[in-house]
Amino acid sequence: KNEEEIINALTDLKLNNPSLKKAVVKMNDGFSGEGNAVFSYEGIDNGSEWKQWISEHFATRLKIVASDLTYKDFMYKFQSMGGIVEAFVEGAVKTSPSVQCRINPLGDCKVISTHDQVVGGESGQVYMGAYFPASEEYAIEIGAAGLKVAQALQKNGVMGRFAVDFISVKENDGWKHYAIEINLRKGGTTHPYILLQFLTDGDYDHENGM
């Protein structure tokens, strides 16, 4: 049943976005991109029944990011954790920025930092490190977007540190940002930023990106 649900979601994505080339199958509790797998629609026959084609090619076209996970292991973990299927965002110039926020016990929302994440691996989905702050071309934009997410989460009782990850694509009239996940925990950018904060006694101003 779980596999069929993923196939149905992959089919719906393709039907809604006929030009889509890839999709991401993502576990709810993955870390550093290693709970992800990428499905390729390359070679799909537009004259055939898409669901049937995806079903027949599902196991062979699903590229699992974590090298130590077999297809069987991935599907078992996905079934126990749950997850989503989402479009793979394409772009000639594409980055992976992140906004780190904190909600204190009084309900105050603060943008702590912005980062440009360094991702690698064969699929370009494995977290390797980050630059702080994010690019001056969009740090203020994603900071404002991250604050909106924080305010929405605060209304639902969330407290503490978390990060909002984006995929950002450069277009002719500027950058387009796709929020792809919320990590309700300390992340890869948390500890180096705290270390830098303690060493400098500095603070981040998200309204100016400084």
XYZ file of C-alpha atoms in Angstrom:
210
model
C 0.000 0.000 0.000
C 2.773 2.447 0.903
C 4.524 1.949 -2.441
C 1.238 2.424 -4.274
C 0.632 5.734 -2.475
C 4.052 6.997 -3.601
C 3.358 5.889 -7.187
C -0.004 7.672 -7.080
C 1.683 10.849 -5.812
C 4.376 10.644 -8.518
C 1.632 10.232 -11.126
C -0.341 13.211 -9.803
C 2.783 15.394 -9.810
C 3.504 14.513 -13.440
C -0.113 15.060 -14.493
C -0.127 18.503 -12.858
C 3.338 19.368 -14.208
C 3.775 17.576 -17.573
C 7.250 19.089 -18.101
C 8.527 17.795 -14.732
C 11.743 15.787 -15.118
C 12.313 14.552 -11.557
C 10.574 14.231 -8.203
C 11.876 13.836 -4.649
C 10.580 11.123 -2.320
C 11.362 12.427 1.160
C 11.083 10.775 4.583
C 9.638 12.892 7.389
C 12.615 12.243 9.666
C 15.543 12.344 7.246
C 18.729 14.261 8.092
C 21.214 16.051 5.799
C 19.294 14.912 2.728
C 19.917 11.231 3.415
C 16.228 10.480 3.932
C 15.628 11.428 0.300
C 15.399 9.581 -2.985
C 15.074 11.065 -6.473
C 12.757 9.580 -9.092
C 13.469 10.313 -12.757
C 10.700 10.577 -15.352
C 13.283 10.444 -18.151
C 12.073 8.311 -21.023
C 8.426 8.344 -19.976
C 6.184 7.593 -22.946
C 3.669 10.400 -23.374
C 1.469 8.094 -25.374
C 1.149 5.530 -22.586
C -0.677 5.353 -19.263
C 1.655 7.314 -16.983
C 0.739 5.512 -13.775
C 1.496 2.155 -15.372
C 4.872 3.415 -16.648
C 5.817 4.858 -13.238
C 4.736 1.644 -11.497
C 6.854 -0.486 -13.842
C 9.943 1.728 -13.467
C 9.549 2.780 -9.833
C 12.148 0.529 -8.215
C 14.776 1.015 -10.935
C 14.320 4.795 -11.334
C 14.300 5.620 -7.609
C 17.847 6.820 -6.786
C 18.364 6.687 -3.013
C 20.653 9.431 -1.670
C 22.086 7.443 1.277
C 24.624 5.013 -0.186
C 24.148 2.481 2.614
C 20.377 2.137 2.144
C 18.961 -0.527 -0.134
C 15.635 -0.052 -1.875
C 14.037 -2.471 0.598
C 15.509 -0.605 3.594
C 14.398 2.770 2.226
C 10.833 1.617 1.680
C 10.699 0.056 5.168
C 11.919 3.287 6.779
C 9.572 5.391 4.649
C 6.632 3.240 5.706
C 7.482 3.539 9.410
C 8.304 7.294 9.331
C 5.944 8.539 6.653
C 6.915 11.188 4.160
C 6.012 13.215 1.093
C 6.594 13.367 -2.653
C 7.489 16.748 -4.121
C 8.651 18.260 -7.392
C 12.391 18.471 -8.000
C 13.040 22.178 -8.593
C 15.116 22.820 -11.699
C 17.149 25.920 -12.490
C 20.335 26.980 -14.275
C 21.364 29.005 -11.184
C 20.055 27.331 -8.054
C 21.011 27.614 -4.370
C 19.907 26.031 -1.076
C 19.567 28.762 1.551
C 18.271 28.232 5.076
C 16.764 30.499 7.729
C 17.302 29.630 11.379
C 14.675 30.947 13.819
C 13.872 30.798 17.520
C 10.597 31.180 19.401
C 11.098 31.954 23.100
C 8.731 30.982 25.958
C 7.073 34.419 25.727
C 6.118 33.720 22.124
C 8.582 36.180 20.593
C 9.782 35.128 17.131
C 13.324 35.942 16.018
C 15.337 35.224 12.887
C 18.701 34.103 14.258
C 20.596 33.628 11.004
C 20.488 32.976 7.281
C 22.858 30.582 5.556
C 23.689 29.350 2.085
C 23.916 25.608 2.479
C 26.627 23.706 0.628
C 25.115 20.524 -0.785
C 26.781 17.709 -2.679
C 26.553 14.036 -3.470
C 25.426 12.536 -6.762
C 21.932 13.976 -6.410
C 23.066 17.323 -4.954
C 20.965 16.711 -1.832
C 23.531 15.908 0.877
C 24.307 18.711 3.358
C 28.070 19.417 3.477
C 28.281 22.771 5.302
C 27.142 26.376 5.027
C 28.159 29.995 4.480
C 26.903 32.683 6.880
C 25.110 34.908 6.150
C 23.204 33.966 2.999
C 23.869 35.853 -0.234
C 23.162 39.578 -0.049
C 21.031 39.099 -3.190
C 18.284 37.410 -1.166
C 19.202 37.186 2.548
C 16.617 39.839 3.473
C 13.914 38.134 1.352
C 14.328 34.696 2.893
C 14.696 36.210 6.373
C 11.280 37.824 5.998
C 9.815 34.550 4.708
C 11.359 32.624 7.612
C 9.833 35.069 10.106
C 6.357 34.469 8.601
C 6.856 30.719 9.097
C 7.975 31.314 12.699
C 4.895 33.409 13.435
C 2.614 30.714 11.991
C 4.355 28.002 14.025
C 4.144 30.090 17.208
C 0.350 30.146 16.855
C 0.481 26.337 16.844
C 2.495 26.118 20.059
C 5.996 25.620 18.665
C 8.872 26.808 20.872
C 12.647 26.686 20.482
C 15.058 26.618 17.552
C 14.210 25.422 14.077
C 15.209 26.040 10.466
C 13.325 26.609 7.224
C 15.095 25.302 4.123
C 14.574 26.787 0.670
C 15.458 26.074 -2.920
C 16.125 29.406 -4.648
C 16.270 29.813 -8.422
C 17.591 32.913 -10.191
C 15.201 34.231 -12.826
C 15.331 37.251 -15.138
C 13.513 39.502 -12.663
C 15.197 38.261 -9.475
C 15.142 35.181 -7.272
C 12.213 32.813 -6.740
C 12.214 30.979 -3.396
C 10.580 27.620 -2.728
C 10.226 26.659 0.951
C 10.809 22.903 0.971
C 10.949 21.877 4.634
C 10.875 22.902 8.283
C 13.369 21.197 10.597
C 11.993 21.423 14.153
C 15.359 20.837 15.818
C 18.922 22.059 16.045
C 20.517 21.592 12.637
C 23.843 21.618 10.855
C 23.962 25.430 10.954
C 23.135 25.733 14.662
C 26.399 24.843 16.407
C 28.875 26.773 14.212
C 26.625 29.836 14.454
C 26.454 29.605 18.273
C 30.250 29.246 18.383
C 30.630 32.365 16.201
C 28.125 34.233 18.367
C 30.027 33.412 21.560
C 33.395 34.349 20.018
C 32.203 37.738 18.758
C 29.282 38.649 21.046
C 27.564 39.561 17.775
C 23.977 39.395 16.587
C 22.255 39.026 13.219
C 19.954 41.729 11.868
C 17.655 39.936 9.415
C 16.018 43.173 8.231
C 19.357 44.315 6.792
C 20.993 40.921 6.267
C 23.980 41.999 8.380
